[in-house]
Coordinates of C-alpha atoms in Angstrom, one line a residue:
V1 CA -11.7 7.9 11.7
G2 CA -8.0 8.0 11.8
L3 CA -5.6 5.3 12.9
C4 CA -1.8 5.6 12.7
R5 CA 1.3 3.7 14.0
K6 CA 1.8 6.0 16.9
P7 CA -0.7 7.9 18.9
T8 CA -0.9 11.4 17.4
Q9 CA -2.9 14.4 18.4
G10 CA -6.1 14.6 16.3
L11 CA -6.1 10.9 15.5
V12 CA -8.1 8.3 17.4
H13 CA -5.1 6.2 18.5
G14 CA -2.1 4.3 17.3
F15 CA -2.2 0.6 16.3
D16 CA 0.3 -2.0 15.1
L17 CA -0.4 -4.4 12.3
D18 CA 1.3 -7.1 14.3
D19 CA -0.8 -6.6 17.4
M20 CA -3.7 -4.2 16.7
G21 CA -5.9 -5.0 19.7
D22 CA -9.6 -4.2 19.8
L23 CA -10.6 -1.5 17.3
S24 CA -14.4 -2.0 17.7
K25 CA -14.9 1.5 19.3
V26 CA -13.1 3.0 16.3
L27 CA -14.7 0.9 13.5
T28 CA -18.3 0.7 14.7
G29 CA -20.3 3.2 12.8
A30 CA -17.5 3.9 10.2
K31 CA -18.6 3.7 6.6
A32 CA -15.2 2.9 5.2
V33 CA -11.7 1.8 6.0
V34 CA -8.8 3.0 3.9
H35 CA -6.0 0.6 4.8
C36 CA -2.6 2.3 3.9
A37 CA -0.5 0.7 6.7
A38 CA 2.2 -1.8 5.7
R39 CA 5.4 -3.3 6.7
V40 CA 7.6 -2.2 3.8
H41 CA 10.7 -3.9 2.5
G42 CA 13.9 -2.6 4.0
K43 CA 16.4 -3.9 6.5
E44 CA 14.9 -7.3 7.0
D45 CA 16.5 -10.5 8.3
P46 CA 16.5 -12.8 5.2
A47 CA 15.8 -15.8 7.4
T48 CA 12.5 -14.4 8.7
E49 CA 11.6 -11.8 6.0
L50 CA 8.8 -13.7 4.4
A51 CA 7.2 -14.8 7.7
D52 CA 7.5 -11.2 9.0
Q53 CA 6.0 -9.8 5.9
M54 CA 3.1 -12.3 6.0
K55 CA 2.4 -11.6 9.7
S56 CA 2.2 -7.9 9.2
N57 CA 0.8 -7.5 5.7
R58 CA -1.4 -10.5 5.2
D59 CA -2.4 -11.4 8.8
G60 CA -2.7 -7.8 9.9
T61 CA -4.9 -7.0 7.0
A62 CA -7.0 -10.1 7.7
E63 CA -7.5 -9.0 11.3
L64 CA -8.3 -5.4 10.4
L65 CA -10.8 -6.7 7.8
R66 CA -12.4 -9.1 10.3
Q67 CA -12.8 -6.2 12.8
A68 CA -14.2 -3.9 10.1
E69 CA -16.8 -6.6 9.1
A70 CA -17.8 -7.0 12.8
G71 CA -18.1 -3.2 13.1
G72 CA -20.5 -3.0 10.2
V73 CA -18.1 -1.1 7.9
E74 CA -19.4 -1.0 4.3
H75 CA -16.3 -0.5 2.2
F76 CA -12.7 -1.6 2.7
I77 CA -10.1 0.1 0.5
F78 CA -6.7 -1.6 0.5
L79 CA -3.5 0.0 -0.8
S80 CA -1.5 -2.9 -2.3
T81 CA 1.5 -2.5 -4.6
I82 CA 2.6 -3.1 -8.2
A83 CA 5.2 -5.4 -6.6
V84 CA 2.5 -8.2 -7.0
Y85 CA 3.4 -8.3 -10.7
G86 CA 7.1 -9.2 -9.9
L87 CA 8.4 -6.9 -12.6
D88 CA 11.7 -4.9 -12.0
K89 CA 11.0 -2.8 -15.1
S90 CA 8.7 -2.8 -18.0
A91 CA 8.8 -0.8 -21.3
E92 CA 5.1 -1.3 -21.8
V93 CA 2.0 -0.3 -19.9
I94 CA 1.0 -3.0 -17.4
P95 CA -2.7 -3.9 -17.6
V96 CA -4.5 -4.6 -14.4
D97 CA -5.1 -8.2 -15.5
H98 CA -1.4 -8.8 -16.0
P99 CA -0.4 -12.1 -14.4
T100 CA 0.8 -11.7 -10.8
A101 CA 4.2 -13.3 -9.9
P102 CA 5.7 -11.4 -7.0
S103 CA 9.4 -11.8 -6.5
T104 CA 9.9 -10.2 -3.1
A105 CA 8.6 -11.1 0.3
Y106 CA 6.8 -7.7 0.4
G107 CA 5.0 -8.4 -3.0
K108 CA 4.1 -12.0 -1.9
A109 CA 2.6 -10.8 1.4
K110 CA 0.6 -8.0 -0.3
L111 CA -0.8 -10.4 -2.9
A112 CA -1.7 -12.8 -0.1
A113 CA -3.5 -9.9 1.6
E114 CA -5.4 -9.2 -1.7
E115 CA -6.5 -12.9 -1.7
V116 CA -7.9 -12.4 1.8
L117 CA -9.9 -9.4 0.6
T118 CA -11.3 -11.2 -2.4
N119 CA -12.8 -13.9 -0.2
S120 CA -14.6 -11.3 2.0
T121 CA -18.3 -10.5 1.7
M122 CA -17.6 -6.9 2.3
R123 CA -17.2 -4.5 -0.6
C124 CA -13.5 -4.3 -1.1
T125 CA -11.4 -2.2 -3.5
I126 CA -7.7 -3.0 -4.0
L127 CA -5.5 -0.2 -5.3
R128 CA -2.2 -1.5 -6.8
V129 CA 0.0 1.5 -6.2
P130 CA 3.5 2.2 -7.6
Q131 CA 6.0 4.3 -5.7
V132 CA 4.4 7.3 -4.1
Y133 CA 6.3 10.6 -4.2
G134 CA 5.7 14.0 -2.7
P135 CA 6.9 16.3 0.1
H136 CA 8.5 14.3 3.0
A137 CA 8.3 11.0 1.1
P138 CA 10.6 8.4 2.7
G139 CA 12.8 5.7 1.2
L140 CA 14.1 5.8 -2.4
W141 CA 12.3 9.0 -3.3
R142 CA 14.1 10.9 -0.4
K143 CA 17.4 9.5 -1.5
L144 CA 16.8 10.5 -5.1
M145 CA 15.9 14.1 -4.0
R146 CA 19.0 14.3 -1.9
L147 CA 21.1 13.1 -4.9
C148 CA 19.4 15.7 -7.2
A149 CA 20.3 18.5 -4.7
K150 CA 24.0 17.8 -5.1
P151 CA 25.9 20.3 -7.1
F152 CA 27.2 17.9 -9.8
P153 CA 25.5 16.7 -13.0
L154 CA 23.7 13.4 -12.9
P155 CA 23.9 10.8 -15.7
F156 CA 20.2 10.0 -15.8
A157 CA 20.2 9.8 -19.6
F158 CA 22.4 6.7 -19.4
I159 CA 20.2 4.8 -17.0
G160 CA 17.5 2.4 -18.4
N161 CA 15.6 2.0 -15.1
K162 CA 12.1 3.2 -15.8
R163 CA 9.7 3.3 -12.8
S164 CA 6.0 4.1 -12.4
M165 CA 5.2 6.7 -9.7
I166 CA 2.2 8.5 -8.4
A167 CA 2.1 11.8 -6.6
V168 CA 0.7 11.6 -3.1
Q169 CA -1.9 14.2 -4.0
N170 CA -3.1 12.2 -7.0
L171 CA -3.3 9.1 -4.8
A172 CA -5.4 11.0 -2.3
D173 CA -7.7 12.0 -5.1
L174 CA -8.0 8.4 -6.3
I175 CA -8.9 7.3 -2.7
R176 CA -11.5 10.1 -2.4
H177 CA -13.0 9.0 -5.7
C178 CA -13.2 5.4 -4.5
L179 CA -14.9 6.5 -1.3
Q180 CA -17.5 8.5 -3.2
T181 CA -18.2 6.0 -6.1
K182 CA -20.4 3.0 -5.7
D183 CA -19.6 1.2 -8.9
L184 CA -15.9 0.3 -8.9
P185 CA -13.8 -2.6 -10.2
E186 CA -12.4 -4.8 -7.5
V187 CA -8.8 -4.0 -8.5
I188 CA -7.5 -0.7 -9.7
L189 CA -4.0 -0.1 -11.0
A190 CA -3.1 3.4 -9.8

């Protein structure tokens, strides 16, 4: 079963996290939901950013979960973010049980959505995902690729900004593994 932001050929139909409507025809009979949709940080109005993020990422997730439970879905996989840790950079490996302290509205809303899932009776798996890269990746990755395509040398050796990333293909493999495996931890750091 496929859902996306805009109606697309081959997918069931589009939906909006802020107003998803009735998905019962789509969710009834589905074994799992892989929830990848999110309102990401970007050009937000600072006065309403937290409320907007909560409405989309927490409340939209709660509504999708409610409808999935009503449809008899067995497993709900939620793509969260490492932003729930509130770290700009870290020289060490972050364990999954590292204290959460999100510093952005996006991270706060994703953590709030995780809390909704942990209170569900449905089997839920939370994937805390770093930046995803791959062909056609948007955002910072696309900007970095454009910069690398320039004909001048780049001073990356002098930059101390370390980031965790995951290839979209590896993330897809992790999701497939979660769909096929019964005994999973509740939270997985991708």
